[in-house]
Amino acid sequence: MEKLFREDLKYFKPYKVGKENYKIKLDANESFIKYPKEIEKEILNAVQNTMFNRYPDEMSRDLRKLYGEYIGADEDNIIVGNGSDELIQIITNTFLDKGDKAAMVMPDFSMYDIYTEIARGSMVKIPLDDEFNIDIQNLIDTVNKEKCKILFLSNPNNPIGRIIKREDIIKIIENCNSIVVIDEAYMEFYGDSIIDKCNCYKNLIVLRTCSKALGAAAIRLGFLIANIELVEEILKVKPPFNVNALTQNVGSVLLKDKDFIIKNVNKIIEEREYLYKELRKIKEFKVYKSYANFILIETKNSDKINDFLIKKGIKLRSFKEGRLKNFLRITVGTREENNIVLSKIRNF
Ligand code: PMP
């Protein structure tokens, strides 16, 4: 059988996160907000009204319209995906021929690399400096010198929580000869989106998701925003019915209530600032300022703390190797969850 498999996938590992039941789960940058009863009721209605025997709308028209209103973009500039994760893969499949290069900074979101390799491209990894700052000119020079076709950048960055300022993003878009993908998965927690520039630049693609600020990771819903020329090209690769009808219907309910989203984002930001302030009091920790819904911590004892917390039923994200060895990433939880984690860490 093995001789039928792709040689280059030999050392790939399936993406598995496990299904352990932790009392407090702060490892995946999910939202801690629960939907109130009224919204739950609307969600049930949306499920009930789903036509299960029919294929979904292949272009997710209602969602594009609603999301366009939410972010202030035209629906024609939007493609909907089965999570932004799928959209990353659609991008690599659209633009990379065999052997083509893409670029990313290190550390950044690992799926950029994985989907590039799956598309038979290769990833040029540009390290951040010791303080995780980007040398913008070096980034531009590398992308151009290596003839990269795509540059991926998350803003705010996962796992650091840092942001790239608007003028630097614009400098990158204007000077890189590549497609520039700005992944704004955590943008609501920061606020300075570059979506308004999508029709100004031929090479800009922005990604957004409902998995973080909207608290809807379960339904797998992501958005791509770009100029029409790029949208038309990317649509050639998008699978026909990639967003199922349940997700389309439930997503439409969630996107209608902008005030609810803003209220939740503010609540999460408030908790982030509380958690940041408290973590900084722990002498052993170097705590990185975050503009997302998680906080990165550097500590010699990261493995030991992680093992200790797992035994107490608490799951954080622990990084084991490379530049992020000795780092923990903690998703912002409820005040109660944050206080429990803080007190366990202090006990440790
Ligand atoms: N981009 C970044 C930077 C992320 O951190 C994540 C999820 N952790 C994603 C994209 C994927 O999000 P989703 O597929 O849930 O939309």
PDB file of C-alpha atoms and ligand atoms in Angstrom, residues 83-85 109 112 154 158 183 185-186 209 211-212 220, ligand 1:
ATOM      1  CA  GLY A  83     -12.840  27.935   9.303  1.00  0.00           C
ATOM      2  CA  SER A  84     -10.058  30.282   8.254  1.00  0.00           C
ATOM      3  CA  ASP A  85      -7.908  27.203   8.361  1.00  0.00           C
ATOM      4  CA  PHE A 109       0.718  30.096  13.075  1.00  0.00           C
ATOM      5  CA  TYR A 112       0.898  28.279   7.029  1.00  0.00           C
ATOM      6  CA  SER A 154      -0.883  36.879  11.660  1.00  0.00           C
ATOM      7  CA  ASN A 158      -0.291  33.835  17.418  1.00  0.00           C
ATOM      8  CA  ASP A 183      -4.417  36.809   9.131  1.00  0.00           C
ATOM      9  CA  ALA A 185      -7.966  35.882  13.494  1.00  0.00           C
ATOM     10  CA  TYR A 186      -7.580  37.927  16.716  1.00  0.00           C
ATOM     11  CA  THR A 209     -12.628  33.950  11.773  1.00  0.00           C
ATOM     12  CA  SER A 211     -13.671  31.071  16.231  1.00  0.00           C
ATOM     13  CA  LYS A 212     -12.248  33.722  18.559  1.00  0.00           C
ATOM     14  CA  ARG A 220     -16.051  26.305  11.672  1.00  0.00           C
TER      15      ARG A 220
HETATM   16  N1  PMP B   1      -5.111  31.886  12.115  1.00  0.00           N
HETATM   17  C1  PMP B   1      -4.584  31.973  13.335  1.00  0.00           C
HETATM   18  C2  PMP B   1      -3.522  32.990  13.575  1.00  0.00           C
HETATM   19  C3  PMP B   1      -5.020  31.129  14.361  1.00  0.00           C
HETATM   20  O1  PMP B   1      -4.466  31.214  15.570  1.00  0.00           O
HETATM   21  C4  PMP B   1      -6.038  30.178  14.083  1.00  0.00           C
HETATM   22  C5  PMP B   1      -6.576  29.223  15.116  1.00  0.00           C
HETATM   23  N2  PMP B   1      -5.858  28.956  16.194  1.00  0.00           N
HETATM   24  C6  PMP B   1      -6.547  30.126  12.795  1.00  0.00           C
HETATM   25  C7  PMP B   1      -6.080  30.997  11.830  1.00  0.00           C
HETATM   26  C8  PMP B   1      -7.590  29.129  12.406  1.00  0.00           C
HETATM   27  O2  PMP B   1      -8.826  29.485  12.885  1.00  0.00           O
HETATM   28  P1  PMP B   1     -10.170  28.807  12.421  1.00  0.00           P
HETATM   29  O3  PMP B   1      -9.827  27.715  11.447  1.00  0.00           O
HETATM   30  O4  PMP B   1     -10.797  28.274  13.653  1.00  0.00           O
HETATM   31  O5  PMP B   1     -10.975  29.880  11.772  1.00  0.00           O
END
